[in-house]
């Protein structure tokens, strides 16, 4: 059911130029009323089972499709398959019995080996890893535009043993530390990818506005992310806070205990079609607050050290319960 490969590649090359435009994008959806009559005429009771199927390089098995449709109510009782090392399942309905079309969908994917290109405009970025994904979606409307405007979506996801290609979180963290320390560092030759052990997060979508929170755990970094994607304007404003867990491989960002609980801020901001390696940069507006936190932590460490010396002088050098109690009380006061 596919055109010959050479024809498909030629058509794709004509439709999608390799170089994305840098002009700002504005999403405009059609607002013409949908014709719901064809949906109301469907009379369907289908149960399809396929043992094995192949779509290009993706092999699937145990494919099941169970659909029912009558008088404008179409129920997706089950669409499921085993593929890419895991399984996917979908249930939902489309209700065209009233004046507006109502859609409800529920989806889950387990242990899918994903390699996701993030699209034509974010062409340098991709996600790879073993994926778990649970999504619930609902909307209603008389046109494509109103269906999009009324969209409500929540998705919880996790990826294990994967990578983000197109950006290096260690490089951005090193640049932030170097700025705080008044040093310079060039990371232009660092690999543009971030390996991680675990990525977890949640996506909430209301209309065409997407709010996302995420946490990435890597061997030497932990990243917390939070921000928004506005699909009406195709604009991103996303903040990352990185915490150093070990040596990142450069003198300018050598591991130091004082950085252990202090987050280095990174900001990703701009048009979706302008995303490249410089799209995310250390957030200079917050680096001053970070420097204050470091100074405060260092002052507290020195004060604690001096307090220990005084207590050792007056209470003796050996540890005991009474001495520990006095230390604990005085440290709370100071």
XYZ file of C-alpha atoms in Angstrom:
334
model
C 0.000 0.000 0.000
C 3.042 2.286 -0.375
C 4.380 3.960 -3.528
C 7.741 2.721 -4.850
C 10.544 4.026 -2.650
C 12.134 6.241 -5.323
C 8.821 7.998 -6.040
C 8.127 8.527 -2.345
C 11.563 10.077 -1.769
C 11.159 12.425 -4.755
C 7.724 13.580 -3.573
C 9.041 14.112 -0.033
C 11.982 16.183 -1.324
C 9.638 18.457 -3.275
C 7.162 18.899 -0.398
C 9.691 19.377 2.418
C 12.821 21.424 1.677
C 15.864 20.384 3.698
C 16.472 23.866 5.024
C 13.713 25.187 7.263
C 12.687 28.814 6.908
C 13.717 31.154 9.701
C 10.617 33.302 9.283
C 8.279 33.336 12.311
C 5.487 30.775 12.021
C 1.856 31.376 12.838
C -0.494 28.420 12.917
C -3.770 29.099 11.121
C -6.370 26.336 11.257
C -9.515 26.149 9.078
C -12.691 27.341 10.800
C -15.163 26.007 8.207
C -17.960 23.860 9.734
C -17.245 20.129 9.553
C -19.690 17.961 7.614
C -20.745 15.379 10.222
C -23.248 13.611 7.916
C -20.777 10.942 6.697
C -20.025 9.948 10.319
C -23.731 9.620 11.083
C -24.181 7.244 8.140
C -21.555 4.750 9.329
C -22.962 1.371 10.388
C -20.000 -0.697 11.503
C -19.133 -3.685 13.680
C -15.545 -4.703 12.941
C -13.090 -7.024 14.669
C -9.813 -7.336 12.757
C -6.875 -9.471 13.849
C -3.519 -9.549 12.044
C -0.790 -11.934 13.175
C 2.129 -10.051 11.597
C 2.595 -6.898 9.536
C 5.490 -4.816 8.261
C 5.506 -1.047 7.692
C 8.811 -0.090 6.115
C 11.340 -1.019 8.847
C 8.801 -1.472 11.668
C 7.542 -5.005 12.306
C 4.356 -5.477 14.340
C 2.459 -8.509 15.580
C -0.682 -9.396 17.542
C -2.507 -6.484 15.892
C -6.131 -6.091 16.947
C -8.653 -3.499 15.771
C -12.185 -3.525 17.210
C -14.578 -0.766 16.085
C -18.310 -0.107 16.331
C -20.293 2.671 14.693
C -24.013 3.414 14.623
C -26.127 6.568 14.240
C -23.156 8.912 14.613
C -21.460 7.261 17.604
C -18.183 5.561 16.696
C -16.445 3.578 19.424
C -12.823 2.506 19.239
C -13.094 -0.406 21.644
C -9.533 -1.528 21.080
C -6.608 -0.813 18.789
C -3.496 -2.634 19.990
C -0.248 -4.120 18.723
C 3.170 -5.335 19.782
C 5.955 -3.399 18.096
C 9.400 -1.865 18.662
C 10.010 -4.173 21.602
C 6.877 -3.126 23.474
C 3.142 -2.662 23.103
C 0.642 0.101 22.304
C -3.098 0.309 22.962
C -5.787 2.860 22.127
C -9.438 3.264 23.134
C -11.845 6.107 22.470
C -14.910 7.457 20.745
C -16.108 10.069 18.259
C -19.674 11.281 18.860
C -21.323 13.073 15.929
C -24.932 12.691 17.091
C -25.284 16.334 18.203
C -24.438 19.708 16.704
C -20.744 19.374 17.559
C -18.243 16.559 17.209
C -17.039 15.176 20.560
C -13.821 13.164 20.731
C -12.355 11.170 23.650
C -9.181 9.100 23.424
C -7.065 7.127 25.856
C -3.699 5.705 24.883
C -0.833 3.877 26.564
C 2.500 2.606 25.316
C 4.862 0.328 27.236
C 8.563 -0.403 26.631
C 8.593 1.140 23.154
C 12.099 1.639 21.763
C 11.550 5.155 20.465
C 13.718 7.197 18.139
C 11.678 10.368 17.703
C 12.661 13.093 15.271
C 11.023 16.226 16.675
C 9.898 17.571 13.327
C 10.901 19.663 10.337
C 11.420 22.887 12.285
C 13.187 21.254 15.238
C 15.170 19.179 12.794
C 18.376 18.964 14.838
C 16.702 17.563 17.940
C 15.555 14.000 18.609
C 14.793 11.696 21.540
C 15.912 8.093 21.877
C 15.108 5.628 24.629
C 12.799 2.951 26.039
C 9.465 4.739 26.402
C 6.370 4.509 28.620
C 3.530 6.870 27.677
C -0.020 7.306 29.006
C -2.279 9.935 27.424
C -5.865 11.107 27.829
C -7.420 13.513 25.328
C -10.819 15.120 24.876
C -12.229 17.902 22.706
C -15.373 19.084 20.924
C -16.179 21.496 18.134
C -17.752 22.182 14.746
C -14.483 22.955 12.938
C -10.802 22.022 12.989
C -10.062 25.324 14.748
C -12.667 24.870 17.517
C -11.577 21.265 18.039
C -8.017 22.553 18.561
C -9.135 25.458 20.781
C -11.144 23.098 23.045
C -8.473 20.439 23.284
C -7.740 19.050 26.770
C -4.808 16.663 27.039
C -2.713 15.164 29.807
C 0.214 12.858 29.160
C 2.639 11.201 31.582
C 5.830 9.834 30.093
C 9.089 8.159 31.012
C 12.152 7.236 28.956
C 14.960 4.995 30.193
C 18.575 4.666 29.017
C 18.249 7.218 26.246
C 19.665 10.400 24.806
C 18.640 13.813 23.520
C 20.472 14.662 20.310
C 20.927 18.271 19.262
C 22.049 19.730 22.613
C 24.587 19.065 25.363
C 23.391 19.762 28.921
C 26.908 19.321 30.344
C 28.233 21.997 27.979
C 25.483 24.456 28.966
C 26.120 23.759 32.666
C 29.849 24.336 32.248
C 29.190 27.627 30.467
C 26.963 28.739 33.361
C 29.573 27.839 36.005
C 32.315 29.554 34.016
C 30.230 32.756 33.861
C 29.695 32.694 37.644
C 33.423 32.126 38.240
C 34.431 34.843 35.764
C 36.125 32.308 33.484
C 35.686 31.491 29.801
C 35.084 28.155 28.109
C 34.480 27.036 24.520
C 32.132 24.066 24.132
C 31.621 24.333 20.354
C 33.425 21.026 19.747
C 31.581 19.089 22.461
C 29.216 16.371 21.126
C 25.702 17.778 20.620
C 23.891 15.136 22.666
C 22.893 14.408 26.266
C 22.854 10.809 27.488
C 20.491 10.075 30.358
C 19.486 7.177 32.597
C 15.930 8.359 33.125
C 13.623 11.078 31.806
C 10.214 11.544 33.418
C 7.626 14.242 32.997
C 4.130 15.399 32.311
C 2.534 17.330 29.467
C -0.684 19.290 29.910
C -2.340 20.842 26.894
C -5.200 23.330 26.912
C -6.097 24.437 23.437
C -2.805 24.938 21.624
C -0.856 25.872 24.751
C 1.402 23.137 26.134
C 2.794 23.153 29.681
C 5.525 20.654 30.443
C 7.456 19.573 33.520
C 10.307 17.080 33.289
C 13.218 15.636 35.237
C 16.296 14.084 33.668
C 18.755 11.934 35.614
C 22.153 11.446 34.002
C 25.438 10.019 35.264
C 26.831 13.416 36.354
C 23.810 15.709 36.094
C 20.228 16.079 37.231
C 17.972 18.445 35.274
C 14.582 19.844 36.240
C 12.601 21.476 33.444
C 9.422 23.534 33.299
C 7.951 25.717 30.584
C 5.431 26.393 27.857
C 5.040 25.846 24.108
C 2.505 28.102 22.388
C 1.489 26.406 19.138
C -0.617 29.418 18.106
C 2.596 31.417 17.735
C 4.954 28.407 17.439
C 6.935 29.849 20.355
C 8.847 28.153 23.189
C 9.768 29.480 26.634
C 11.350 26.725 28.716
C 13.574 26.822 31.791
C 16.030 24.141 32.887
C 17.843 23.922 36.202
C 20.861 21.608 36.271
C 22.534 20.129 39.339
C 26.097 18.758 39.144
C 26.617 15.234 40.503
C 30.185 14.694 39.317
C 33.137 15.931 37.262
C 32.008 17.227 33.857
C 35.444 16.954 32.310
C 36.701 20.534 32.169
C 38.707 22.687 34.582
C 36.244 25.586 34.265
C 33.398 23.433 35.623
C 35.266 21.070 37.933
C 33.106 19.383 40.532
C 32.887 21.166 43.860
C 30.709 20.350 46.858
C 29.467 23.947 46.929
C 27.594 23.318 43.647
C 25.900 20.140 44.918
C 22.598 21.780 45.920
C 22.752 24.921 43.787
C 21.007 24.799 40.420
C 22.574 26.299 37.300
C 19.798 28.009 35.274
C 19.387 27.479 31.507
C 16.762 29.168 29.312
C 15.387 27.876 26.011
C 13.379 30.595 24.331
C 12.310 31.601 20.826
C 10.481 30.578 17.663
C 10.159 26.877 16.983
C 11.706 27.231 13.547
C 14.727 28.975 15.061
C 15.803 26.055 17.230
C 19.484 25.135 16.948
C 22.443 24.477 19.251
C 22.323 28.083 20.528
C 18.596 28.031 21.223
C 19.294 27.077 24.870
C 21.816 29.204 26.783
C 22.769 29.870 30.414
C 20.140 32.198 31.889
C 22.195 35.287 32.747
C 19.180 36.927 34.420
C 19.249 34.205 37.113
C 22.987 33.610 37.396
C 23.219 36.512 39.861
C 20.780 34.741 42.204
C 22.817 31.569 41.836
C 26.021 33.429 42.783
C 24.258 34.804 45.899
C 23.196 31.290 46.889
C 26.779 30.079 46.539
C 28.105 32.983 48.628
C 25.475 32.352 51.311
C 26.284 28.623 51.417
C 30.026 29.355 51.652
C 29.482 31.860 54.502
C 27.367 29.314 56.386
C 30.028 26.637 55.883
C 32.752 28.909 57.298
C 30.565 29.954 60.248
C 29.830 26.293 61.045
C 33.534 25.485 60.888
C 34.378 28.298 63.319
C 31.557 27.227 65.653
C 32.915 23.677 65.696
C 36.330 25.013 66.705
C 34.876 27.023 69.615
C 32.799 24.076 70.850
C 35.762 21.713 70.605
C 37.837 24.164 72.666
C 35.288 24.465 75.461
C 33.671 21.011 75.389
C 36.650 18.892 74.418
C 37.596 17.229 71.188
C 35.860 13.904 71.800
C 32.309 13.396 70.548
C 29.545 12.564 73.055
C 25.768 12.968 73.356
C 25.947 16.169 75.437
C 28.351 17.800 73.033
C 26.227 16.788 70.031
C 23.121 18.246 71.681
C 24.859 21.590 72.373
C 26.203 21.698 68.808
C 22.772 21.026 67.373
C 21.149 23.760 69.507
C 23.763 26.405 68.723
C 23.750 25.629 64.998
C 19.966 26.114 64.909
C 20.394 29.522 66.586
C 23.102 30.606 64.148
